[in-house]
PDB file of C-alpha atoms in Angstrom:
ATOM      1  CA  MET A  20      50.984   0.873  12.968  1.00 52.00           C
ATOM      2  CA  LYS A  21      48.212  -1.739  13.156  1.00 53.00           C
ATOM      3  CA  GLN A  22      44.696  -0.757  14.175  1.00 52.00           C
ATOM      4  CA  GLU A  23      42.795  -3.464  16.066  1.00 51.00           C
ATOM      5  CA  LYS A  24      39.075  -4.008  15.369  1.00 55.00           C
ATOM      6  CA  LEU A  25      37.039  -4.575  18.521  1.00 54.00           C
ATOM      7  CA  GLU A  26      33.752  -6.464  18.071  1.00 64.00           C
ATOM      8  CA  TRP A  27      31.928  -4.516  20.754  1.00 54.00           C
ATOM      9  CA  LEU A  28      32.638  -1.109  19.187  1.00 59.00           C
ATOM     10  CA  ALA A  29      30.105   0.549  16.891  1.00 64.00           C
ATOM     11  CA  ASP A  30      31.076   1.867  13.451  1.00 64.00           C
ATOM     12  CA  ASN A  31      31.624   5.141  15.275  1.00 61.00           C
ATOM     13  CA  PRO A  32      34.516   4.150  17.597  1.00 65.00           C
ATOM     14  CA  PHE A  33      33.366   6.585  20.289  1.00 71.00           C
ATOM     15  CA  TYR A  34      30.370   4.332  21.068  1.00 81.00           C
ATOM     16  CA  THR A  35      29.754   0.668  21.781  1.00 84.00           C
ATOM     17  CA  LYS A  36      27.412  -1.526  19.741  1.00 87.00           C
ATOM     18  CA  ARG A  37      25.193  -1.892  22.780  1.00 90.00           C
ATOM     19  CA  PHE A  38      24.725   1.866  22.876  1.00 91.00           C
ATOM     20  CA  ALA A  39      24.106   1.967  19.111  1.00 90.00           C
ATOM     21  CA  PHE A  40      21.365  -0.658  19.548  1.00 92.00           C
ATOM     22  CA  PHE A  41      19.877   1.338  22.421  1.00 93.00           C
ATOM     23  CA  VAL A  42      19.700   4.370  20.121  1.00 93.00           C
ATOM     24  CA  GLY A  43      18.193   2.260  17.328  1.00 93.00           C
ATOM     25  CA  ARG A  44      15.448   0.950  19.597  1.00 94.00           C
ATOM     26  CA  ARG A  45      14.606   4.468  20.764  1.00 94.00           C
ATOM     27  CA  CYS A  46      14.405   5.690  17.167  1.00 92.00           C
ATOM     28  CA  ARG A  47      11.753   3.096  16.337  1.00 90.00           C
ATOM     29  CA  ALA A  48       9.229   5.159  18.307  1.00 87.00           C
ATOM     30  CA  MET A  49      10.837   8.611  18.417  1.00 89.00           C
ATOM     31  CA  THR A  50      12.268  11.131  15.964  1.00 88.00           C
ATOM     32  CA  ILE A  51      16.031  11.520  15.554  1.00 91.00           C
ATOM     33  CA  GLN A  52      15.800  14.971  17.126  1.00 91.00           C
ATOM     34  CA  ASP A  53      13.940  13.640  20.192  1.00 93.00           C
ATOM     35  CA  VAL A  54      16.560  10.933  20.751  1.00 94.00           C
ATOM     36  CA  ALA A  55      19.368  13.452  20.230  1.00 94.00           C
ATOM     37  CA  THR A  56      17.817  15.707  22.866  1.00 94.00           C
ATOM     38  CA  GLU A  57      17.372  12.809  25.278  1.00 94.00           C
ATOM     39  CA  THR A  58      20.965  11.558  24.919  1.00 92.00           C
ATOM     40  CA  HIS A  59      22.582  15.025  24.553  1.00 92.00           C
ATOM     41  CA  LEU A  60      24.221  13.962  21.293  1.00 92.00           C
ATOM     42  CA  ASP A  61      24.458  15.482  17.844  1.00 92.00           C
ATOM     43  CA  TRP A  62      21.560  14.828  15.399  1.00 92.00           C
ATOM     44  CA  HIS A  63      23.919  13.357  12.776  1.00 91.00           C
ATOM     45  CA  THR A  64      25.507  11.023  15.324  1.00 92.00           C
ATOM     46  CA  ILE A  65      22.095   9.620  16.316  1.00 93.00           C
ATOM     47  CA  LYS A  66      21.137   9.120  12.701  1.00 93.00           C
ATOM     48  CA  GLU A  67      24.317   7.177  11.879  1.00 92.00           C
ATOM     49  CA  LEU A  68      23.961   5.001  15.003  1.00 93.00           C
ATOM     50  CA  GLU A  69      20.367   4.198  14.024  1.00 94.00           C
ATOM     51  CA  LYS A  70      21.471   3.259  10.520  1.00 94.00           C
ATOM     52  CA  GLN A  71      23.999   0.841  11.974  1.00 93.00           C
ATOM     53  CA  TYR A  72      21.222  -0.691  14.096  1.00 95.00           C
ATOM     54  CA  MET A  73      18.956  -1.141  11.070  1.00 95.00           C
ATOM     55  CA  ARG A  74      21.727  -2.685   8.958  1.00 95.00           C
ATOM     56  CA  GLU A  75      22.323  -5.212  11.743  1.00 94.00           C
ATOM     57  CA  GLN A  76      18.603  -6.030  11.780  1.00 95.00           C
ATOM     58  CA  LEU A  77      18.720  -6.793   8.054  1.00 95.00           C
ATOM     59  CA  ARG A  78      21.929  -8.819   8.396  1.00 94.00           C
ATOM     60  CA  ARG A  79      20.382 -11.025  11.059  1.00 94.00           C
ATOM     61  CA  ILE A  80      17.177 -11.654   9.099  1.00 92.00           C
ATOM     62  CA  GLY A  81      19.123 -12.931   6.090  1.00 90.00           C
ATOM     63  CA  THR A  82      18.440 -12.694   2.367  1.00 89.00           C
ATOM     64  CA  PRO A  83      14.778 -13.017   1.344  1.00 91.00           C
ATOM     65  CA  ALA A  84      13.406 -15.942  -0.664  1.00 92.00           C
ATOM     66  CA  PRO A  85       9.723 -15.030  -1.110  1.00 95.00           C
ATOM     67  CA  LYS A  86       7.007 -17.186  -2.643  1.00 95.00           C
ATOM     68  CA  VAL A  87       4.217 -14.587  -2.485  1.00 94.00           C
ATOM     69  CA  ILE A  88       5.112 -10.951  -3.140  1.00 94.00           C
ATOM     70  CA  GLY A  89       3.180  -7.701  -2.899  1.00 93.00           C
ATOM     71  CA  ILE A  90       4.226  -4.845  -5.197  1.00 93.00           C
ATOM     72  CA  ASP A  91       3.388  -1.192  -4.677  1.00 91.00           C
ATOM     73  CA  GLU A  92       4.850   2.245  -5.334  1.00 90.00           C
ATOM     74  CA  ILE A  93       5.292   5.125  -2.921  1.00 89.00           C
ATOM     75  CA  SER A  94       5.821   8.808  -3.586  1.00 87.00           C
ATOM     76  CA  ILE A  95       9.002  10.020  -1.886  1.00 84.00           C
ATOM     77  CA  ARG A  96       8.635  13.699  -2.788  1.00 77.00           C
ATOM     78  CA  LYS A  97       6.548  16.083  -4.865  1.00 75.00           C
ATOM     79  CA  GLY A  98       6.802  15.994  -8.630  1.00 67.00           C
ATOM     80  CA  HIS A  99       5.789  12.364  -9.244  1.00 74.00           C
ATOM     81  CA  THR A 100       8.977  10.926  -7.774  1.00 85.00           C
ATOM     82  CA  TYR A 101       8.283   7.273  -7.033  1.00 91.00           C
ATOM     83  CA  ARG A 102      10.060   4.248  -5.623  1.00 93.00           C
ATOM     84  CA  ILE A 103       8.888   0.636  -5.637  1.00 94.00           C
ATOM     85  CA  VAL A 104       8.356  -1.380  -2.465  1.00 94.00           C
ATOM     86  CA  VAL A 105       8.148  -5.189  -2.639  1.00 95.00           C
ATOM     87  CA  SER A 106       6.934  -7.223   0.343  1.00 94.00           C
ATOM     88  CA  ASP A 107       7.021 -10.877   1.329  1.00 94.00           C
ATOM     89  CA  LEU A 108       3.310 -11.390   2.043  1.00 92.00           C
ATOM     90  CA  GLU A 109       3.785 -14.731   3.801  1.00 92.00           C
ATOM     91  CA  ARG A 110       6.373 -13.363   6.250  1.00 92.00           C
ATOM     92  CA  ARG A 111       4.581  -9.994   6.279  1.00 92.00           C
ATOM     93  CA  ARG A 112       7.562  -7.700   5.808  1.00 93.00           C
ATOM     94  CA  PRO A 113       8.986  -5.450   3.076  1.00 95.00           C
ATOM     95  CA  ILE A 114      12.034  -6.963   1.396  1.00 95.00           C
ATOM     96  CA  TRP A 115      13.016  -4.491  -1.352  1.00 96.00           C
ATOM     97  CA  PHE A 116      12.962  -0.744  -1.898  1.00 95.00           C
ATOM     98  CA  GLY A 117      14.365   0.686  -5.083  1.00 93.00           C
ATOM     99  CA  GLY A 118      14.116   1.753  -8.680  1.00 93.00           C
ATOM    100  CA  THR A 119      14.149   5.304  -9.979  1.00 92.00           C
ATOM    101  CA  ASP A 120      10.422   5.473 -10.790  1.00 91.00           C
ATOM    102  CA  ARG A 121       7.547   3.000 -11.207  1.00 92.00           C
ATOM    103  CA  SER A 122       8.504   1.837 -14.698  1.00 94.00           C
ATOM    104  CA  GLU A 123       8.957  -1.699 -15.981  1.00 95.00           C
ATOM    105  CA  GLU A 124      12.731  -1.181 -15.992  1.00 96.00           C
ATOM    106  CA  SER A 125      12.730  -0.211 -12.308  1.00 95.00           C
ATOM    107  CA  MET A 126      10.606  -3.251 -11.457  1.00 96.00           C
ATOM    108  CA  ASP A 127      13.044  -5.465 -13.360  1.00 96.00           C
ATOM    109  CA  LEU A 128      15.759  -4.410 -10.888  1.00 96.00           C
ATOM    110  CA  PHE A 129      13.969  -6.283  -8.076  1.00 96.00           C
ATOM    111  CA  TYR A 130      14.005  -9.582  -9.953  1.00 96.00           C
ATOM    112  CA  ARG A 131      17.630  -9.014 -10.959  1.00 95.00           C
ATOM    113  CA  ASP A 132      18.640  -8.355  -7.333  1.00 94.00           C
ATOM    114  CA  LEU A 133      16.687 -11.408  -6.178  1.00 94.00           C
ATOM    115  CA  GLY A 134      18.426 -13.645  -8.697  1.00 93.00           C
ATOM    116  CA  PRO A 135      16.955 -16.198 -11.147  1.00 92.00           C
ATOM    117  CA  MET A 136      16.957 -19.121  -8.679  1.00 94.00           C
ATOM    118  CA  LYS A 137      14.934 -17.294  -6.017  1.00 94.00           C
ATOM    119  CA  ALA A 138      12.736 -15.581  -8.597  1.00 94.00           C
ATOM    120  CA  LYS A 139      11.609 -18.992  -9.854  1.00 93.00           C
ATOM    121  CA  LYS A 140      10.170 -19.747  -6.410  1.00 94.00           C
ATOM    122  CA  ILE A 141       7.661 -16.878  -6.635  1.00 95.00           C
ATOM    123  CA  ARG A 142       4.237 -18.394  -7.242  1.00 95.00           C
ATOM    124  CA  LEU A 143       2.032 -15.314  -6.756  1.00 95.00           C
ATOM    125  CA  ALA A 144       2.522 -11.578  -7.354  1.00 95.00           C
ATOM    126  CA  VAL A 145      -0.031  -9.193  -5.834  1.00 93.00           C
ATOM    127  CA  MET A 146      -0.118  -5.720  -7.397  1.00 92.00           C
ATOM    128  CA  ASP A 147      -2.333  -2.867  -8.498  1.00 89.00           C
ATOM    129  CA  MET A 148      -3.456  -2.595 -12.113  1.00 90.00           C
ATOM    130  CA  TRP A 149      -0.315  -0.747 -13.205  1.00 90.00           C
ATOM    131  CA  LYS A 150       0.751  -2.182 -16.565  1.00 92.00           C
ATOM    132  CA  ALA A 151       4.503  -1.836 -15.927  1.00 94.00           C
ATOM    133  CA  PHE A 152       4.379  -4.140 -12.873  1.00 95.00           C
ATOM    134  CA  GLU A 153       2.379  -6.756 -14.755  1.00 94.00           C
ATOM    135  CA  LYS A 154       4.667  -6.721 -17.797  1.00 95.00           C
ATOM    136  CA  SER A 155       7.759  -7.078 -15.607  1.00 96.00           C
ATOM    137  CA  ALA A 156       6.230 -10.017 -13.709  1.00 95.00           C
ATOM    138  CA  LYS A 157       5.232 -11.831 -16.904  1.00 94.00           C
ATOM    139  CA  LYS A 158       8.737 -11.347 -18.265  1.00 95.00           C
ATOM    140  CA  ASN A 159      10.724 -12.283 -15.149  1.00 96.00           C
ATOM    141  CA  VAL A 160       8.440 -14.794 -13.378  1.00 95.00           C
ATOM    142  CA  PRO A 161       6.186 -16.130 -16.155  1.00 94.00           C
ATOM    143  CA  GLU A 162       5.014 -19.091 -14.059  1.00 94.00           C
ATOM    144  CA  ALA A 163       3.733 -16.892 -11.216  1.00 94.00           C
ATOM    145  CA  ALA A 164       0.039 -16.026 -10.961  1.00 93.00           C
ATOM    146  CA  ILE A 165      -0.897 -12.338 -10.915  1.00 94.00           C
ATOM    147  CA  LEU A 166      -3.484 -11.088  -8.428  1.00 94.00           C
ATOM    148  CA  TYR A 167      -4.792  -7.536  -8.373  1.00 93.00           C
ATOM    149  CA  ASP A 168      -4.955  -6.064  -4.903  1.00 89.00           C
ATOM    150  CA  LYS A 169      -8.537  -5.681  -3.633  1.00 89.00           C
ATOM    151  CA  PHE A 170      -7.819  -2.341  -1.960  1.00 89.00           C
ATOM    152  CA  HIS A 171      -6.541  -0.784  -5.185  1.00 90.00           C
ATOM    153  CA  VAL A 172      -9.579  -2.097  -7.088  1.00 93.00           C
ATOM    154  CA  MET A 173     -11.927  -0.653  -4.462  1.00 92.00           C
ATOM    155  CA  ARG A 174     -10.037   2.639  -4.620  1.00 92.00           C
ATOM    156  CA  HIS A 175     -10.945   2.898  -8.312  1.00 94.00           C
ATOM    157  CA  LEU A 176     -14.584   2.248  -7.393  1.00 94.00           C
ATOM    158  CA  GLY A 177     -14.354   4.946  -4.723  1.00 92.00           C
ATOM    159  CA  GLU A 178     -13.100   7.381  -7.361  1.00 93.00           C
ATOM    160  CA  ALA A 179     -16.084   6.474  -9.559  1.00 93.00           C
ATOM    161  CA  MET A 180     -18.392   7.099  -6.589  1.00 91.00           C
ATOM    162  CA  ASP A 181     -16.833  10.524  -6.009  1.00 90.00           C
ATOM    163  CA  THR A 182     -17.180  11.429  -9.690  1.00 92.00           C
ATOM    164  CA  VAL A 183     -20.917  10.665  -9.466  1.00 89.00           C
ATOM    165  CA  ARG A 184     -21.114  12.851  -6.337  1.00 86.00           C
ATOM    166  CA  LYS A 185     -19.429  15.768  -8.104  1.00 87.00           C
ATOM    167  CA  LYS A 186     -21.744  15.501 -11.114  1.00 86.00           C
ATOM    168  CA  GLU A 187     -24.807  15.452  -8.884  1.00 79.00           C
ATOM    169  CA  TYR A 188     -23.520  18.473  -6.978  1.00 75.00           C
ATOM    170  CA  GLY A 189     -23.054  20.339 -10.250  1.00 77.00           C
ATOM    171  CA  ARG A 190     -26.485  19.313 -11.559  1.00 75.00           C
ATOM    172  CA  LEU A 191     -28.590  20.271  -8.539  1.00 68.00           C
ATOM    173  CA  GLN A 192     -29.481  23.579  -6.945  1.00 70.00           C
ATOM    174  CA  GLY A 193     -30.676  24.863  -3.572  1.00 69.00           C
ATOM    175  CA  LYS A 194     -31.623  22.444  -0.802  1.00 67.00           C
ATOM    176  CA  ASP A 195     -30.996  19.316  -2.907  1.00 66.00           C
ATOM    177  CA  ARG A 196     -27.424  20.464  -3.441  1.00 69.00           C
ATOM    178  CA  SER A 197     -26.871  21.261   0.262  1.00 68.00           C
ATOM    179  CA  PHE A 198     -27.349  17.580   1.174  1.00 67.00           C
ATOM    180  CA  ILE A 199     -24.303  16.672  -0.959  1.00 74.00           C
ATOM    181  CA  LYS A 200     -21.906  19.418   0.122  1.00 74.00           C
ATOM    182  CA  GLY A 201     -19.090  18.164   2.365  1.00 75.00           C
ATOM    183  CA  GLN A 202     -20.204  14.511   2.204  1.00 75.00           C
ATOM    184  CA  LYS A 203     -17.326  13.078   0.147  1.00 79.00           C
ATOM    185  CA  TYR A 204     -15.842  10.923   2.918  1.00 80.00           C
ATOM    186  CA  THR A 205     -19.280   9.968   4.233  1.00 79.00           C
ATOM    187  CA  LEU A 206     -20.025   8.351   0.879  1.00 81.00           C
ATOM    188  CA  LEU A 207     -16.578   6.785   0.517  1.00 79.00           C
ATOM    189  CA  SER A 208     -16.546   5.258   4.025  1.00 82.00           C
ATOM    190  CA  HIS A 209     -18.161   1.966   4.970  1.00 78.00           C
ATOM    191  CA  LYS A 210     -21.352   2.530   6.923  1.00 78.00           C
ATOM    192  CA  LYS A 211     -20.025   0.532   9.890  1.00 80.00           C
ATOM    193  CA  ASN A 212     -17.039   2.902  10.147  1.00 79.00           C
ATOM    194  CA  LEU A 213     -19.182   6.039  10.466  1.00 79.00           C
ATOM    195  CA  ASP A 214     -20.078   7.604  13.798  1.00 81.00           C
ATOM    196  CA  LEU A 215     -23.672   8.475  14.693  1.00 82.00           C
ATOM    197  CA  SER A 216     -23.496  11.892  13.037  1.00 82.00           C
ATOM    198  CA  GLY A 217     -22.029  10.381   9.887  1.00 80.00           C
ATOM    199  CA  ARG A 218     -24.748   7.728   9.661  1.00 82.00           C
ATOM    200  CA  GLN A 219     -27.451  10.345  10.090  1.00 82.00           C
ATOM    201  CA  SER A 220     -25.940  12.511   7.321  1.00 79.00           C
ATOM    202  CA  LEU A 221     -25.652   9.478   5.048  1.00 79.00           C
ATOM    203  CA  ARG A 222     -29.285   8.502   5.673  1.00 82.00           C
ATOM    204  CA  LYS A 223     -30.518  12.015   4.797  1.00 80.00           C
ATOM    205  CA  LEU A 224     -28.330  12.186   1.691  1.00 77.00           C
ATOM    206  CA  LEU A 225     -29.382   8.802   0.290  1.00 80.00           C
ATOM    207  CA  LYS A 226     -33.024   9.573   0.973  1.00 81.00           C
ATOM    208  CA  ALA A 227     -32.778  12.914  -0.834  1.00 76.00           C
ATOM    209  CA  ASN A 228     -30.834  11.716  -3.922  1.00 80.00           C
ATOM    210  CA  LYS A 229     -31.872   8.557  -5.742  1.00 86.00           C
ATOM    211  CA  ARG A 230     -28.822   8.392  -8.028  1.00 88.00           C
ATOM    212  CA  LEU A 231     -26.350   8.687  -5.155  1.00 86.00           C
ATOM    213  CA  ASN A 232     -28.370   6.093  -3.250  1.00 87.00           C
ATOM    214  CA  THR A 233     -28.004   3.649  -6.150  1.00 91.00           C
ATOM    215  CA  ALA A 234     -24.286   4.420  -6.556  1.00 90.00           C
ATOM    216  CA  TYR A 235     -23.657   3.949  -2.831  1.00 88.00           C
ATOM    217  CA  LEU A 236     -25.468   0.582  -2.704  1.00 91.00           C
ATOM    218  CA  LEU A 237     -23.536  -0.623  -5.749  1.00 92.00           C
ATOM    219  CA  LYS A 238     -20.254   0.428  -4.133  1.00 92.00           C
ATOM    220  CA  GLU A 239     -21.065  -1.334  -0.868  1.00 91.00           C
ATOM    221  CA  THR A 240     -22.133  -4.604  -2.510  1.00 93.00           C
ATOM    222  CA  PHE A 241     -19.165  -4.870  -4.901  1.00 94.00           C
ATOM    223  CA  GLY A 242     -16.818  -5.982  -2.107  1.00 90.00           C
ATOM    224  CA  GLN A 243     -18.735  -9.262  -1.994  1.00 92.00           C
ATOM    225  CA  LEU A 244     -16.815 -10.284  -5.122  1.00 93.00           C
ATOM    226  CA  TRP A 245     -13.831 -11.429  -3.013  1.00 91.00           C
ATOM    227  CA  SER A 246     -15.933 -13.761  -0.856  1.00 90.00           C
ATOM    228  CA  TYR A 247     -16.539 -16.415  -3.524  1.00 92.00           C
ATOM    229  CA  GLU A 248     -14.667 -19.721  -3.513  1.00 90.00           C
ATOM    230  CA  THR A 249     -14.964 -20.424  -7.252  1.00 92.00           C
ATOM    231  CA  GLU A 250     -14.453 -18.243 -10.296  1.00 93.00           C
ATOM    232  CA  GLY A 251     -17.827 -19.318 -11.720  1.00 94.00           C
ATOM    233  CA  TRP A 252     -19.793 -17.865  -8.798  1.00 95.00           C
ATOM    234  CA  ALA A 253     -17.621 -14.746  -8.739  1.00 94.00           C
ATOM    235  CA  ARG A 254     -18.285 -14.259 -12.464  1.00 95.00           C
ATOM    236  CA  ARG A 255     -22.029 -14.681 -11.993  1.00 96.00           C
ATOM    237  CA  PHE A 256     -21.993 -12.050  -9.236  1.00 96.00           C
ATOM    238  CA  PHE A 257     -20.024  -9.589 -11.372  1.00 96.00           C
ATOM    239  CA  ASP A 258     -22.260 -10.109 -14.412  1.00 96.00           C
ATOM    240  CA  ASN A 259     -25.342  -9.419 -12.286  1.00 96.00           C
ATOM    241  CA  TRP A 260     -23.664  -6.359 -10.739  1.00 96.00           C
ATOM    242  CA  LYS A 261     -22.734  -5.040 -14.161  1.00 95.00           C
ATOM    243  CA  ALA A 262     -26.242  -5.711 -15.521  1.00 94.00           C
ATOM    244  CA  SER A 263     -27.736  -3.671 -12.702  1.00 93.00           C
ATOM    245  CA  LEU A 264     -25.985  -0.587 -14.112  1.00 92.00           C
ATOM    246  CA  LYS A 265     -28.335  -0.573 -17.093  1.00 89.00           C
ATOM    247  CA  TRP A 266     -30.565   2.501 -17.240  1.00 87.00           C
ATOM    248  CA  GLN A 267     -28.896   3.981 -14.141  1.00 86.00           C
ATOM    249  CA  ARG A 268     -26.948   6.644 -16.064  1.00 88.00           C
ATOM    250  CA  LEU A 269     -23.830   6.055 -13.976  1.00 92.00           C
ATOM    251  CA  LYS A 270     -21.108   6.527 -16.605  1.00 94.00           C
ATOM    252  CA  PRO A 271     -18.161   6.352 -14.106  1.00 94.00           C
ATOM    253  CA  TYR A 272     -19.467   2.978 -12.886  1.00 95.00           C
ATOM    254  CA  GLU A 273     -19.770   1.688 -16.438  1.00 95.00           C
ATOM    255  CA  GLU A 274     -16.141   2.673 -17.048  1.00 96.00           C
ATOM    256  CA  PHE A 275     -15.148   0.939 -13.805  1.00 96.00           C
ATOM    257  CA  ALA A 276     -16.984  -2.238 -14.900  1.00 96.00           C
ATOM    258  CA  ASP A 277     -15.156  -2.168 -18.245  1.00 96.00           C
ATOM    259  CA  MET A 278     -11.843  -1.890 -16.380  1.00 95.00           C
ATOM    260  CA  ILE A 279     -12.746  -4.932 -14.244  1.00 95.00           C
ATOM    261  CA  GLU A 280     -13.655  -6.809 -17.416  1.00 95.00           C
ATOM    262  CA  ARG A 281     -10.228  -6.076 -18.918  1.00 93.00           C
ATOM    263  CA  HIS A 282      -8.438  -7.221 -15.748  1.00 93.00           C
ATOM    264  CA  TRP A 283     -10.773 -10.074 -14.817  1.00 95.00           C
ATOM    265  CA  GLU A 284      -8.146 -12.830 -14.779  1.00 93.00           C
ATOM    266  CA  GLY A 285      -6.038 -11.031 -12.179  1.00 93.00           C
ATOM    267  CA  ILE A 286      -9.073 -10.386  -9.973  1.00 93.00           C
ATOM    268  CA  ALA A 287     -10.603 -13.850 -10.254  1.00 92.00           C
ATOM    269  CA  ALA A 288      -7.256 -15.386  -9.227  1.00 92.00           C
ATOM    270  CA  TYR A 289      -8.281 -14.730  -5.602  1.00 90.00           C
ATOM    271  CA  CYS A 290     -10.973 -17.432  -5.900  1.00 89.00           C
ATOM    272  CA  LYS A 291      -8.304 -20.158  -5.920  1.00 87.00           C
ATOM    273  CA  SER A 292      -7.668 -21.564  -2.449  1.00 85.00           C
ATOM    274  CA  GLU A 293      -3.869 -21.250  -2.755  1.00 86.00           C
ATOM    275  CA  ASN A 294      -4.262 -17.508  -3.375  1.00 86.00           C
ATOM    276  CA  LYS A 295      -6.357 -16.766  -0.276  1.00 83.00           C
ATOM    277  CA  ILE A 296      -3.874 -14.465   1.419  1.00 82.00           C
ATOM    278  CA  ALA A 297      -4.344 -11.445   3.662  1.00 79.00           C
ATOM    279  CA  LEU A 298      -4.523  -8.599   1.162  1.00 77.00           C
ATOM    280  CA  GLY A 299      -4.642  -5.910   3.835  1.00 79.00           C
ATOM    281  CA  PHE A 300      -0.912  -6.102   4.604  1.00 83.00           C
ATOM    282  CA  VAL A 301       0.233  -3.915   1.693  1.00 80.00           C
ATOM    283  CA  GLU A 302      -2.351  -1.257   2.595  1.00 80.00           C
ATOM    284  CA  GLY A 303      -1.266  -1.392   6.242  1.00 85.00           C
ATOM    285  CA  LEU A 304       2.376  -1.092   5.191  1.00 86.00           C
ATOM    286  CA  ASN A 305       1.533   1.991   3.108  1.00 84.00           C
ATOM    287  CA  ASN A 306       0.027   3.633   6.190  1.00 86.00           C
ATOM    288  CA  LYS A 307       3.146   2.782   8.184  1.00 87.00           C
ATOM    289  CA  ILE A 308       5.398   4.232   5.464  1.00 86.00           C
ATOM    290  CA  ARG A 309       3.390   7.469   5.492  1.00 85.00           C
ATOM    291  CA  VAL A 310       4.004   7.734   9.240  1.00 85.00           C
ATOM    292  CA  ILE A 311       7.748   7.175   8.673  1.00 85.00           C
ATOM    293  CA  GLN A 312       7.779   9.882   5.983  1.00 81.00           C
ATOM    294  CA  ARG A 313       5.968  12.382   8.194  1.00 80.00           C
ATOM    295  CA  ARG A 314       8.361  11.692  11.065  1.00 76.00           C
ATOM    296  CA  ALA A 315      11.359  12.147   8.736  1.00 71.00           C
ATOM    297  CA  TYR A 316       9.890  15.210   7.011  1.00 65.00           C
ATOM    298  CA  GLY A 317      12.527  17.116   5.034  1.00 61.00           C
ATOM    299  CA  LEU A 318      15.100  14.324   5.247  1.00 68.00           C
ATOM    300  CA  ARG A 319      16.745  13.796   1.840  1.00 78.00           C
ATOM    301  CA  ASP A 320      18.741  10.673   2.740  1.00 85.00           C
ATOM    302  CA  GLU A 321      17.103   7.983   0.587  1.00 89.00           C
ATOM    303  CA  ASP A 322      19.267   5.223   2.063  1.00 91.00           C
ATOM    304  CA  TYR A 323      17.904   6.111   5.499  1.00 92.00           C
ATOM    305  CA  LEU A 324      14.317   5.921   4.199  1.00 91.00           C
ATOM    306  CA  ARG A 325      15.091   2.553   2.580  1.00 93.00           C
ATOM    307  CA  LEU A 326      16.420   1.168   5.867  1.00 94.00           C
ATOM    308  CA  LYS A 327      13.442   2.517   7.818  1.00 93.00           C
ATOM    309  CA  ILE A 328      10.981   0.848   5.437  1.00 93.00           C
ATOM    310  CA  LEU A 329      12.798  -2.488   5.244  1.00 94.00           C
ATOM    311  CA  THR A 330      13.063  -2.789   9.032  1.00 94.00           C
ATOM    312  CA  CYS A 331       9.692  -1.355  10.082  1.00 91.00           C
ATOM    313  CA  MET A 332       8.182  -4.847  10.525  1.00 91.00           C
ATOM    314  CA  LEU A 333      11.235  -6.521  12.065  1.00 92.00           C
ATOM    315  CA  LYS A 334      11.619  -7.321  15.751  1.00 91.00           C
ATOM    316  CA  GLU A 335      13.892  -5.292  17.973  1.00 91.00           C
ATOM    317  CA  ILE A 336      17.436  -6.498  18.637  1.00 88.00           C
TER     318      ILE A 336
END
């Protein structure tokens, strides 16, 4: 007996491809359970139809051949369980999800899957200051420039700012201490992003505590580093910024400055005109992935998560 394959049937022969694509489009904005309730179908059926939709999206987009990549890790469950996400920053979409952790060996898998011919076309790799990613890039794409992501650098500075806040809170007593309590995110946020109440609290805090005032001003001005067109001017700005730490007794900031010094080449790479790319994409993608993870809370199907991440920036079909 010969079984005939009909092009218009989905992988599940009870449904057409058109219906599978309808389900896939609905699942882009809704949970599996919501779509199952709407269509009066089983949860597992909806999930499999959505996976077929996402695989078709990837098939139509073709194999990636990136020239500028962004590398980041995401936590997929508690217990330091990580996977690596690589994005094509020019086409603004994730192109690879994999590895078993965030080690050099896991990062090597991306370059192996990409193949030596396509890997040679990579001219720039944007990453955080995680040594394993850098070592893998230098080994697999030695001709590519390495650029450290601004948002990860600023996150380290934010951590230094919060350490100063904690030390001041522990040092002070009474009313002086009350100004600091509960102001972590006020200090870590940009002033322009605060509402009226937040700006008023910030003004009172900075007026009451000289050391936090200095730390906050240093944090706010450091972002200027990425505005320079030449490495020479960027270096002059950083040297002046670092010199201003003298006598301020801000040990976390001194440690941050030493870290920048050690990674200067990867930060100064942004000054070159060919490396002026939108660095906010990876951070925006991370936010989108967190939304996907919350919506799929408790789901243990890693292949489903991979498909969701790889198709989250693709157009509907």
